[in-house]
Coordinates of C-alpha atoms in Angstrom, one line a residue:
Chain A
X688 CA -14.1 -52.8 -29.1
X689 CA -17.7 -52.0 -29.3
X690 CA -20.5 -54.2 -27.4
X691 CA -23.4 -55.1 -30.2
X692 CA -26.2 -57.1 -28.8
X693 CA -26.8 -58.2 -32.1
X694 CA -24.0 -59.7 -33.0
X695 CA -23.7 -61.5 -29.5
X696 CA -27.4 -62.8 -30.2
X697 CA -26.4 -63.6 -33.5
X698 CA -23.2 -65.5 -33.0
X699 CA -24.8 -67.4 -29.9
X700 CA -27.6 -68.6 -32.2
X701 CA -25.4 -69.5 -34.7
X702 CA -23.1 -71.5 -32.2
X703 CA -26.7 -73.1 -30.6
X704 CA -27.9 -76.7 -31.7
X705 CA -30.8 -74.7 -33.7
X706 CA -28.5 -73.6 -36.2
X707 CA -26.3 -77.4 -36.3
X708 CA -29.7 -79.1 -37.1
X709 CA -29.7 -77.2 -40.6
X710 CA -26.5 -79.0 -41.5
X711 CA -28.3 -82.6 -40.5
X712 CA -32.0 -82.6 -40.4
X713 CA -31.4 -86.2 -39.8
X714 CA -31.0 -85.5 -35.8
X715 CA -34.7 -84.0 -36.0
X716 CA -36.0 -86.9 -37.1
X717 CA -34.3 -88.9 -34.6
X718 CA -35.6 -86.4 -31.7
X719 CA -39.4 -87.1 -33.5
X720 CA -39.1 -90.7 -32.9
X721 CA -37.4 -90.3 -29.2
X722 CA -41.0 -88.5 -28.6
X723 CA -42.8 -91.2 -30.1
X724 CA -41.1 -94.1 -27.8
X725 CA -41.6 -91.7 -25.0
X726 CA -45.8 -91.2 -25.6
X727 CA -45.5 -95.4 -26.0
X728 CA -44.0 -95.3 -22.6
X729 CA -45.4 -92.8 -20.7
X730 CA -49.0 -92.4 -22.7
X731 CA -49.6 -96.5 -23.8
X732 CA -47.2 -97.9 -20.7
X733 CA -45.4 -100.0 -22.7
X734 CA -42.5 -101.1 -20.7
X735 CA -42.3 -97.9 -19.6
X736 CA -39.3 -98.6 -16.9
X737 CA -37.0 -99.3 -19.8
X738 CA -38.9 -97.7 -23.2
X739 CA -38.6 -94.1 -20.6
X740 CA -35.0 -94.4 -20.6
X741 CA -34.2 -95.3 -24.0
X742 CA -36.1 -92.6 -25.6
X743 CA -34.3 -90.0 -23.3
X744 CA -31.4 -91.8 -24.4
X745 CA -32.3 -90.8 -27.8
X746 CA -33.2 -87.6 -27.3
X747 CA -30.1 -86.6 -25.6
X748 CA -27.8 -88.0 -27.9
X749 CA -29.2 -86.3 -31.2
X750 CA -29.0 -82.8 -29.6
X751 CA -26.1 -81.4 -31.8
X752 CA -22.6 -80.5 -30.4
X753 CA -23.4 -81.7 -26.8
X754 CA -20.3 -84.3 -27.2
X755 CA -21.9 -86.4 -24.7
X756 CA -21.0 -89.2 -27.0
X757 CA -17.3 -88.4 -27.4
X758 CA -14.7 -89.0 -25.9
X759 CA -14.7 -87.9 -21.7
X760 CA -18.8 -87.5 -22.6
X761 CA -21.2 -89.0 -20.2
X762 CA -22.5 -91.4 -22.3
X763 CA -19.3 -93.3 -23.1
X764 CA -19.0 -94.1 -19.8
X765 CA -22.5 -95.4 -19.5
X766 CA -22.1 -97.0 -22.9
X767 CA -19.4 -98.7 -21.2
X768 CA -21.4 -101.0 -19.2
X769 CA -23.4 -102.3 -21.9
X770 CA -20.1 -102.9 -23.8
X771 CA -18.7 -105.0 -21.0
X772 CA -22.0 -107.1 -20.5
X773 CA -22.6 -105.7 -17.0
X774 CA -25.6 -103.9 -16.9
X775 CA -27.2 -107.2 -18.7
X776 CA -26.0 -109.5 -16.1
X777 CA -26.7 -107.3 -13.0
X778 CA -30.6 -106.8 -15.0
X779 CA -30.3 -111.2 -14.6
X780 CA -29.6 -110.8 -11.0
X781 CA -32.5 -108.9 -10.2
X782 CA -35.1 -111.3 -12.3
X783 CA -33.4 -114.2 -10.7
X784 CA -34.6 -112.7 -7.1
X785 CA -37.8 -112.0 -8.9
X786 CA -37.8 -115.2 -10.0
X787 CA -40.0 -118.5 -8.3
X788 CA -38.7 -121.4 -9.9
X789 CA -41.1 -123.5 -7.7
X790 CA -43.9 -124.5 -10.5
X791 CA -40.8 -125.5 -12.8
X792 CA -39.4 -127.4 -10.2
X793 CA -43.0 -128.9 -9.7
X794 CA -43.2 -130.0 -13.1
X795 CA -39.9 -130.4 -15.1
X796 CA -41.6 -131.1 -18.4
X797 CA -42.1 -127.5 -18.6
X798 CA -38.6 -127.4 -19.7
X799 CA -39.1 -128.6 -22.6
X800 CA -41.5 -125.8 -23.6
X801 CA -39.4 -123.4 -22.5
X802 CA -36.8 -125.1 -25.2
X803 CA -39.2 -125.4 -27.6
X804 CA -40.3 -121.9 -27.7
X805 CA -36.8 -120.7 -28.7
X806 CA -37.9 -121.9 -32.1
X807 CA -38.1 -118.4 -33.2
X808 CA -34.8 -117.5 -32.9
X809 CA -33.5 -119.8 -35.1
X810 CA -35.8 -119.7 -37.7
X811 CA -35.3 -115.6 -37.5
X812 CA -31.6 -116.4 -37.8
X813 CA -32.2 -118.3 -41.4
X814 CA -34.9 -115.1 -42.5
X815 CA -32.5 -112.4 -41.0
X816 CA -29.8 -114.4 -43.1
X817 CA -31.9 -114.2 -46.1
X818 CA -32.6 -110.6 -46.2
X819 CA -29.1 -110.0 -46.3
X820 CA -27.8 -109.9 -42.5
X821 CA -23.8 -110.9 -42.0
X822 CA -24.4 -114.3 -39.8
X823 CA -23.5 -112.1 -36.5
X824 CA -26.1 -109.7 -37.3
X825 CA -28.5 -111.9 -38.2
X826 CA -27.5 -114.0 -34.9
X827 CA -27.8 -111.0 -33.1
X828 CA -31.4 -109.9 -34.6
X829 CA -32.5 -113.7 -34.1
X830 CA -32.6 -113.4 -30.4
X831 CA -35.3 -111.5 -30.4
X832 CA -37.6 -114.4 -30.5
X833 CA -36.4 -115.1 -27.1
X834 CA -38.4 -112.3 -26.4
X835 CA -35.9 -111.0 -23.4
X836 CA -34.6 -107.8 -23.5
X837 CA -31.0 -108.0 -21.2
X838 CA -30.4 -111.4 -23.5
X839 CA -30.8 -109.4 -26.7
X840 CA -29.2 -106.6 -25.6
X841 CA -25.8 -108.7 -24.5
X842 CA -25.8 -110.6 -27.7
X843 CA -26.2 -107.5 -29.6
X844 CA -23.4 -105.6 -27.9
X845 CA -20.9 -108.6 -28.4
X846 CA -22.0 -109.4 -31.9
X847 CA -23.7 -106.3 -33.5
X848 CA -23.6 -103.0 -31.5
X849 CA -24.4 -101.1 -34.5
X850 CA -27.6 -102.7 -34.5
X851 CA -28.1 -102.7 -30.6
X852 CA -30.9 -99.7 -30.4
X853 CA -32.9 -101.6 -33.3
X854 CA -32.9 -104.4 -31.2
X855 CA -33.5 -103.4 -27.6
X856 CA -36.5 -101.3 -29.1
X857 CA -37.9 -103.9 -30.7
X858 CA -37.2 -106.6 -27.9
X859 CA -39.0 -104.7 -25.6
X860 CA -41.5 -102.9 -27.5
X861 CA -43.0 -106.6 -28.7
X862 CA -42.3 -107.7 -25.1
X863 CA -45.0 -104.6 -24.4
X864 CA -47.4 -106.2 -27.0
X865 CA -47.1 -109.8 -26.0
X866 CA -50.5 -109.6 -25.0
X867 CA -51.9 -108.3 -28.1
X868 CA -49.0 -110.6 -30.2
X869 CA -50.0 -114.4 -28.8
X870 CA -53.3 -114.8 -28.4
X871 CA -54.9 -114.7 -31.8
X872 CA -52.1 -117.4 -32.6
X873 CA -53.0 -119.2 -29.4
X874 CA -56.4 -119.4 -30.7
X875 CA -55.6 -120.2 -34.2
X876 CA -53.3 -123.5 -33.0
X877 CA -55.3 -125.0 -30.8
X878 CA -58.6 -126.1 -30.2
X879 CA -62.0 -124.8 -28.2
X880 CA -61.3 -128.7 -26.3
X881 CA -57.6 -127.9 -25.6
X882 CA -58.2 -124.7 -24.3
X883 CA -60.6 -125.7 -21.7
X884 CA -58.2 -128.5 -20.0
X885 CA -57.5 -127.9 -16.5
X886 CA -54.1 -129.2 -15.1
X887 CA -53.9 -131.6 -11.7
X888 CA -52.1 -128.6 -8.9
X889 CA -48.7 -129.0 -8.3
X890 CA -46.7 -130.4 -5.7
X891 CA -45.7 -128.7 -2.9
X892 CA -41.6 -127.7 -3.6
X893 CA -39.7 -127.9 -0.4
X894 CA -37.2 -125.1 0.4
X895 CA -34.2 -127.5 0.6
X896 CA -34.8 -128.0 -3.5
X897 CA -35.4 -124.4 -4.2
X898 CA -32.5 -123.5 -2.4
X899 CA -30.2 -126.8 -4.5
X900 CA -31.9 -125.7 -7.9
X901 CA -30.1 -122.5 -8.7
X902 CA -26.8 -124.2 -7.6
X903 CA -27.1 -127.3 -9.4
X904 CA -28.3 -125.2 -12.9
X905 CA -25.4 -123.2 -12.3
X906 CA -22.9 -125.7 -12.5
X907 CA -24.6 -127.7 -15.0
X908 CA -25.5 -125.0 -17.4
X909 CA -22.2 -123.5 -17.2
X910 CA -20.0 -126.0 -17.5
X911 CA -21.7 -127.0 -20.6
X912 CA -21.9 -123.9 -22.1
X913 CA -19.0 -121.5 -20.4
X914 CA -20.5 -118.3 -22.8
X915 CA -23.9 -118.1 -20.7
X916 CA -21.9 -117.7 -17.5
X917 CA -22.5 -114.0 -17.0
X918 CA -26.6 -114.2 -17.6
X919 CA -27.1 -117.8 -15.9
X920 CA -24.8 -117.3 -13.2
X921 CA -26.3 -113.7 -12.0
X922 CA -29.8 -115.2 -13.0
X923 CA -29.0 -118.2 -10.2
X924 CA -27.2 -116.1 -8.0
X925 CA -30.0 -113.8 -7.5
X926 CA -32.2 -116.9 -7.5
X927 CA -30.1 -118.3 -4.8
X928 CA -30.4 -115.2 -2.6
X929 CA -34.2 -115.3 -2.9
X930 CA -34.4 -118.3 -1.8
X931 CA -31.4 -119.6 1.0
X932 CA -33.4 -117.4 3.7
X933 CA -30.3 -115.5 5.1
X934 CA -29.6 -113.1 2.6
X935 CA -32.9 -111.0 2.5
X936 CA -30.9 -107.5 2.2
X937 CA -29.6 -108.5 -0.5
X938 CA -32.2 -110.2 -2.7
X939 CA -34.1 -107.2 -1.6
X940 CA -31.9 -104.9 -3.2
X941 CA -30.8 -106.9 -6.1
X942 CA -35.1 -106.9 -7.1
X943 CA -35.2 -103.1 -6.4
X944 CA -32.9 -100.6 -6.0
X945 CA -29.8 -102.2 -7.9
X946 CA -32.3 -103.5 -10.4
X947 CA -33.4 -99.9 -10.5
X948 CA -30.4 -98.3 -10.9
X949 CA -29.2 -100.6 -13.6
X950 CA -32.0 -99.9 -15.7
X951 CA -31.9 -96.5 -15.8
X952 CA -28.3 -97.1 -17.3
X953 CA -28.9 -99.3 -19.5
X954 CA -32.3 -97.6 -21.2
X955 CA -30.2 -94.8 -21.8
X956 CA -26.8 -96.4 -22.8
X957 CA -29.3 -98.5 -25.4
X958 CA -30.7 -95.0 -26.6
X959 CA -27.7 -92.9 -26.8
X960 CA -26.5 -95.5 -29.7
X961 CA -29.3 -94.5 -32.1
X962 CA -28.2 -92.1 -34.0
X963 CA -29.4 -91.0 -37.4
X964 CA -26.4 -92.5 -38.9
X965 CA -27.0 -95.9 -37.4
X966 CA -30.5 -95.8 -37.1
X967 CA -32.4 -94.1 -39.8
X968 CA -31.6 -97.0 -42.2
X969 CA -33.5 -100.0 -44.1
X970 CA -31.7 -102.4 -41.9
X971 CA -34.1 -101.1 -38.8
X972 CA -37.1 -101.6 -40.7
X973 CA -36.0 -105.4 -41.5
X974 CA -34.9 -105.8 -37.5
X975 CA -38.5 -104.5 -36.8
X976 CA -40.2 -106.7 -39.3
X977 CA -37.8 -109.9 -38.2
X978 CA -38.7 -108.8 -34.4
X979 CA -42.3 -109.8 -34.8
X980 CA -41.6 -113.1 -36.9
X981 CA -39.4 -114.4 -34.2
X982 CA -41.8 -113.4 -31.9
X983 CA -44.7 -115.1 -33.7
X984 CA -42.7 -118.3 -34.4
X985 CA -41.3 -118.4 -30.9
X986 CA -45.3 -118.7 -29.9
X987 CA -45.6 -121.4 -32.3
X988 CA -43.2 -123.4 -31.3
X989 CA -44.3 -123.2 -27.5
X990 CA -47.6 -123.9 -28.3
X991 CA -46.7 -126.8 -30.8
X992 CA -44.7 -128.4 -28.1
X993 CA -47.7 -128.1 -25.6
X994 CA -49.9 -129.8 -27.8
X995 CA -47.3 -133.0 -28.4
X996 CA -47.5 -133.0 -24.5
X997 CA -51.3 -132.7 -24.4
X998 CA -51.5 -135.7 -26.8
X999 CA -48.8 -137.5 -25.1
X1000 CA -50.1 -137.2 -21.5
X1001 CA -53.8 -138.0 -23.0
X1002 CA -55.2 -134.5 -22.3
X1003 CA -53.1 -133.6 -18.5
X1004 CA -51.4 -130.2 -20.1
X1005 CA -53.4 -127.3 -21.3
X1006 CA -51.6 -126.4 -24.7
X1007 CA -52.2 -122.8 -24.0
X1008 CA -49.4 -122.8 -21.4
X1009 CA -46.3 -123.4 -24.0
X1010 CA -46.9 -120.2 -25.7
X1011 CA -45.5 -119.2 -22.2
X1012 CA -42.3 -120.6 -22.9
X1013 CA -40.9 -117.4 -24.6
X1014 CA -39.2 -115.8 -21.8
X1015 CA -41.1 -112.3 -21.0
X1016 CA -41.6 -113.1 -17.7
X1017 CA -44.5 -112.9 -16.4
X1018 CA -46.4 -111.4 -18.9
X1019 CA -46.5 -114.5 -21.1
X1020 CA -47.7 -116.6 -18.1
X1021 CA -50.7 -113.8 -17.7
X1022 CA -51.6 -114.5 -21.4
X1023 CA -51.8 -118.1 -20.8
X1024 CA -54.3 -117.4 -17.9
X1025 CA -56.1 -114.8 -19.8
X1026 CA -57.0 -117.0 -22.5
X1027 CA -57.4 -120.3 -20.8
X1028 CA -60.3 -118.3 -18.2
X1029 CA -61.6 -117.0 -21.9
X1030 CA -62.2 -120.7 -22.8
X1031 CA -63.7 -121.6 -19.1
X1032 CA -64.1 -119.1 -16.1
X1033 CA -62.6 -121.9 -13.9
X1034 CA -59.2 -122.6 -15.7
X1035 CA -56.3 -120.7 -13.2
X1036 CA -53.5 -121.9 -15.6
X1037 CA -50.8 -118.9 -14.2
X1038 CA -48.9 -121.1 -12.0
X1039 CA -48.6 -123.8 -14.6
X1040 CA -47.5 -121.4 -17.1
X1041 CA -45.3 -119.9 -14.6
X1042 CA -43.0 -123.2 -15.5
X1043 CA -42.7 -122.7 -19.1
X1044 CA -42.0 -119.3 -18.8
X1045 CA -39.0 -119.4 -16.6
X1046 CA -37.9 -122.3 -18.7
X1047 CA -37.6 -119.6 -21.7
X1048 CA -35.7 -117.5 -19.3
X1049 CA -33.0 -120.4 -19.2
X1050 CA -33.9 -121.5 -23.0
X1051 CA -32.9 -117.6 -24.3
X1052 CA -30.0 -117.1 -22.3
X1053 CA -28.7 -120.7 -23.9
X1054 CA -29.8 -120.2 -27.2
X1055 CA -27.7 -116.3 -26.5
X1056 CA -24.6 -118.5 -25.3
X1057 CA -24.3 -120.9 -28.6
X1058 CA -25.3 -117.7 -31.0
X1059 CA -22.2 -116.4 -29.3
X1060 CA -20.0 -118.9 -29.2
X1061 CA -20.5 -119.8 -32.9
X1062 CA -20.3 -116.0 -33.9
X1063 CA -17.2 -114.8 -31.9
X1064 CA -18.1 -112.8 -29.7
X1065 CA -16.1 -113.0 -26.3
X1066 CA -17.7 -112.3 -23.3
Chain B
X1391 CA -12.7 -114.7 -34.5
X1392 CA -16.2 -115.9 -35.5
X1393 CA -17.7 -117.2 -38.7
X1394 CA -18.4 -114.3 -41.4
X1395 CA -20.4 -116.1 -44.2
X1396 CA -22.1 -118.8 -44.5
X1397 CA -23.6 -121.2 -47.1
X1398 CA -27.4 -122.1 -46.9
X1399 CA -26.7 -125.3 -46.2
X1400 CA -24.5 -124.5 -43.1
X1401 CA -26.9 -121.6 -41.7
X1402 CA -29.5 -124.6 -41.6
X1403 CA -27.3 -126.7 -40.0
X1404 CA -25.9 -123.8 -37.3
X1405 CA -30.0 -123.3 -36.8
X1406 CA -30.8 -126.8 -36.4
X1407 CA -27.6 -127.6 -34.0
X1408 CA -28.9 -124.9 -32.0
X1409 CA -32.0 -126.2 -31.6
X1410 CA -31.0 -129.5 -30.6
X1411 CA -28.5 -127.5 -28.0
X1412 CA -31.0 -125.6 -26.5
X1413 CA -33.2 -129.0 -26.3
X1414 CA -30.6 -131.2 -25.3
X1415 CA -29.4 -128.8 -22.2
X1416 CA -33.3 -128.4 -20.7
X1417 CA -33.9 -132.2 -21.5
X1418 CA -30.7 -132.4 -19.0
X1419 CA -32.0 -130.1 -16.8
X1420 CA -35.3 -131.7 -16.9
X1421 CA -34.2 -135.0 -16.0
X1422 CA -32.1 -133.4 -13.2
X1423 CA -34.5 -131.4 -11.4
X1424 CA -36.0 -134.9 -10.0
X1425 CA -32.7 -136.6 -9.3
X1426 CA -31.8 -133.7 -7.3
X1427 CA -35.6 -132.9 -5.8
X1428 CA -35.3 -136.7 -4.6
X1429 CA -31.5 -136.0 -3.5
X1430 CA -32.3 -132.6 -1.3
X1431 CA -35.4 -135.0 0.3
X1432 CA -33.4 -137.7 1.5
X1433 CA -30.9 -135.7 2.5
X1434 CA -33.7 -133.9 4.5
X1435 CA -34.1 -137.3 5.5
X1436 CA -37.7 -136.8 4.5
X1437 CA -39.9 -138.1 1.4
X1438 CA -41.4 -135.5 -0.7
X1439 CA -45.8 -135.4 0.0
X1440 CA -47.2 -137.7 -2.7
X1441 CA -50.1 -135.5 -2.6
X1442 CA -50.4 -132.4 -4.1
X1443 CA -50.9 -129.9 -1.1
X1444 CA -50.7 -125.8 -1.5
X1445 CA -54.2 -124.8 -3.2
X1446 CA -52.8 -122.5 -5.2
X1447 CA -55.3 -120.1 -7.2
X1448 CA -54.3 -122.4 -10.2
X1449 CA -56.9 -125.3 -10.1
X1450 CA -60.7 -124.6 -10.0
X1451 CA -61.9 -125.2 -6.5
X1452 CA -64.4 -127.5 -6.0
X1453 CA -67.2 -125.5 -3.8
X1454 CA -68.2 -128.5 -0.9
X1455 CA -70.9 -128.3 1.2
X1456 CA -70.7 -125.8 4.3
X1457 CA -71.0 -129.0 6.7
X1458 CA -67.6 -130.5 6.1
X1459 CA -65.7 -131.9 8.3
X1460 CA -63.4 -129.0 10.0
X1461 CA -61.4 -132.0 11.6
X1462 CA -60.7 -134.2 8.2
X1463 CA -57.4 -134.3 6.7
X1464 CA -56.2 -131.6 4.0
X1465 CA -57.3 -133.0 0.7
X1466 CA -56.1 -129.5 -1.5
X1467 CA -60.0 -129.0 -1.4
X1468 CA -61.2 -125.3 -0.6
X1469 CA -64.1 -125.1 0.9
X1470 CA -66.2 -122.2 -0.5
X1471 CA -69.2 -121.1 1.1
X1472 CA -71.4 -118.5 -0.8
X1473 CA -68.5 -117.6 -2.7
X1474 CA -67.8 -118.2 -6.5
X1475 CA -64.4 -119.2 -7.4
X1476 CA -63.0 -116.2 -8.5
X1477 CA -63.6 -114.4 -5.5
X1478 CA -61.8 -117.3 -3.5
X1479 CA -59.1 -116.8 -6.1
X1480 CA -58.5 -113.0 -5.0
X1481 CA -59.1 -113.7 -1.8
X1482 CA -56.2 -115.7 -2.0
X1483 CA -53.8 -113.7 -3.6
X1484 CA -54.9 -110.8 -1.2
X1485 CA -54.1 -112.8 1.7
X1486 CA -50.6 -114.2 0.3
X1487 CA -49.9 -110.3 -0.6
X1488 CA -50.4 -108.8 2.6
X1489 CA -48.8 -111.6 4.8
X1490 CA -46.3 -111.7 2.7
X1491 CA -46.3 -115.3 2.6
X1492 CA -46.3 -117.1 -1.1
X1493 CA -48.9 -119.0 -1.8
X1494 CA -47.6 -122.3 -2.5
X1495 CA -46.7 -122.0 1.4
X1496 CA -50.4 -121.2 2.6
X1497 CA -53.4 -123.5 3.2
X1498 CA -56.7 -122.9 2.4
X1499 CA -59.5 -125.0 4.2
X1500 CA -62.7 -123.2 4.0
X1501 CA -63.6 -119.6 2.3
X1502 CA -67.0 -118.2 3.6
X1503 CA -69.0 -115.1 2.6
X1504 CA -69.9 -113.1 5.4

């Protein structure tokens, strides 16, 4: 047998993933938006520790004939983790040793902003039903508004994981734009007088009730609702190991390294499910579109809530702090101090709205729990 | 295995149930937070400081004159002297950040420009 270059170049060209994307232009499209997500990470920062992964994600998994999503493939072991609720829950154990609970402790009203901000999700449960979403899609959509990303991305995988890259892109890229998202709407819904109120400090938060707090929410919030055990549990554990003072190490590495590590996984398990089949659909464009509504109404709700408790407390609480109450910790806090210094230079309202905001943390993952439990997923 | 349609009237009902769960379990844990708060403290065998204490950046300072009383009781007054409050505020945060204590745990008497 004769050795022809030609045919050699030829045959390995036609064998390449050049020659596959002829057959389904689709994938090109798919590697056009990975790029995108990628410049919004990298070029804009947005959420850049999870947006970086996803898009590679992406990327890799629309390169023709790699059948790193087959069976034995890489990703299907990764994939795994996501499928299983672990990466989620491990992601909870590292915000729980991010986590100070002290200004909720402080003030336990904040609670009820934190509840009140989860508004959003069940109003984007009835709009997602209307545009045409099965109830466990449109459940799964809905928690959005929670505006946390390992939440959505658990409730997606249990009760729509053909919908889960949708919905981790759009949970996090809005979590990115919270701070371009709330404050025209904090602005709109409350007044020039409201915005200026400065809140008494807080009390000091002994260590003894930091250290009971993530114990007694634990049993509490679990033995009322068993199907938030995996994201309240981790979320206390790590919570706990912050706080009891002998396990440094390990809140250490549950805030960094394993928090690390997890992400990494789960950016790219998220990514590696959008595929053109999957993804290039009308569907995407609704989750999109039903992404920012719950956001928006999520905001409203918070803010709505603050402004009962402004009335009710004869001007104490600063309205501006409930739009903290969606979860997106701390960004949402931030936007509360941003706007509250924008209304008067000496309003410091962060620590305030640090109590909210962890409330949402608590608020999404229970909202998650009952979507869950009504829907059928099993965790 | 879950529910796979529902009636307008029972996707209202599955939103407004949810709400009222998600309201009812933080009104629980809101009411708990100070049964156990004054729990841990008397188990600390200790009552929790009726007055608020760590200045935290939160609250405006109030800027008091330079000749205050260094020996007077913590009031959760900074004092600041030729500084505006937003330095103070920074100042803070720097100092919690590089002692790596929070600042909830650290007391601020008097902030000075030198």
């Amino acid at each position: 047998m004769q050795f022809s270059f030609t045919q050699v170049l030829a045959r390995i060209l036609g064998e390449s993933g050049f020659a596959a994307f002829l057959e389904d232009p689709r994938s090109l499209i798919m590697i056009l938006i990975s790029f995108v997500l990628l410049y919004m990470g990298i070029g804009k920062k947005f959420e850049p520790l999870l947006l970086v992964p996803i898009a590679f994600g992406i990327l890799m998994a629309n390169f023709p004939l790699t059948g790193i999503l087959e069976e034995g493939g890489l990703f299907r072991y990764f994939y795994f983790g996501v499928e299983h609720a672990i990466y989620p829950s491990i992601i909870f154990l590292g915000i729980g040793a991010m986590t100070d609970f002290g200004p909720l402790i402080a003030r336990p009203s904040s609670m009820l902003m934190g509840a009140a901000a989860q508004f959003g999700i069940f109003s984007a449960f009835l709009l997602a039903l209307a545009l045409g979403f099965a109830p466990a899609a449109a459940a799964a959509i809905a928690v959005i508004g929670g505006a946390d990303g390992p939440t959505a991305i658990l409730t997606a995988s249990k009760l729509a994981p053909e919908l889960l890259p949708p919905i981790a892109i759009a949970a996090y890229s809005y979590m990115a734009l919270i701070p371009m998202i709330q404050p025209p709407l904090m602005r709109l819904l409350t007044t020039e007088k409201e915005r200026k109120v400065k809140m008494e400090q807080l009390r000091t938060v002994s260590k003894a009730e930091k250290i009971v707090f993530p114990i007694a929410v634990a049993t509490l919030v679990i033995l009322l609702i068993p199907d938030t055990a995996p994201l309240i549990g981790m979320l206390m554990l790590g919570n706990l190991l912050r706080e009891c003072g002998v396990t440094d190490r390990l809140s250490d590495t549950a805030q960094n390294a394993l928090c690390n590590i997890v992400t990494i996984f789960l950016g790219l398990s998220v990514g590696c499910k959008a595929v053109a089949d999957t993804f290039l659909t009308w569907d995407t464009i609704k989750i999109i579109v039903l992404g920012l509504l719950a956001f928006l109404l999520s905001t409203t709700g918070g803010i709505l809530l603050g402004k009962l408790m402004c009335v009710l407390t004869h001007g104490k609480v600063n309205p501006l702090i409930g739009s903290a109450g969606v979860s997106a910790v701390p960004m949402a806090a931030r936007v509360s101090q941003v706007e509250g210094q924008k209304a008067d230079p000496g309003n410091f309202l962060l620590m305030h709205a640090m109590g909210p905001n962890v409330a949402g943390v608590i608020g999404s993952a229970v909202a998650a729990g009952f979507m869950i439990k009504v829907f059928g997923g099993i965790l | 295995m879950g529910i796979t349609s529902l009636t307008p009237l029972e996707a209202v009902l599955v939103a407004l149930s949810g709400l009222v769960i998600v309201f009812l379990m933080l009104g629980i844990l809101c009411l708990m937070i100070p049964v156990v708060s004054r729990l841990t403290t008397a188990v600390a065998g200790r009552r929790t400081p009726a007055t608020p204490a760590a200045p935290t950046p939160a609250p405006a300072p109030a800027p008091v004159p330079e000749k205050a009383d260094p020996g007077a009781a913590y009031t959760g007054q900074v004092a600041l002297i030729g500084c505006d409050e937003k330095t103070a505020a920074m100042v803070m945060a720097v100092v919690s950040y590089e002692t790596g204590i929070p600042l909830d745990s650290l007391i601020f008497h008097r902030i000075r420009a030198l």
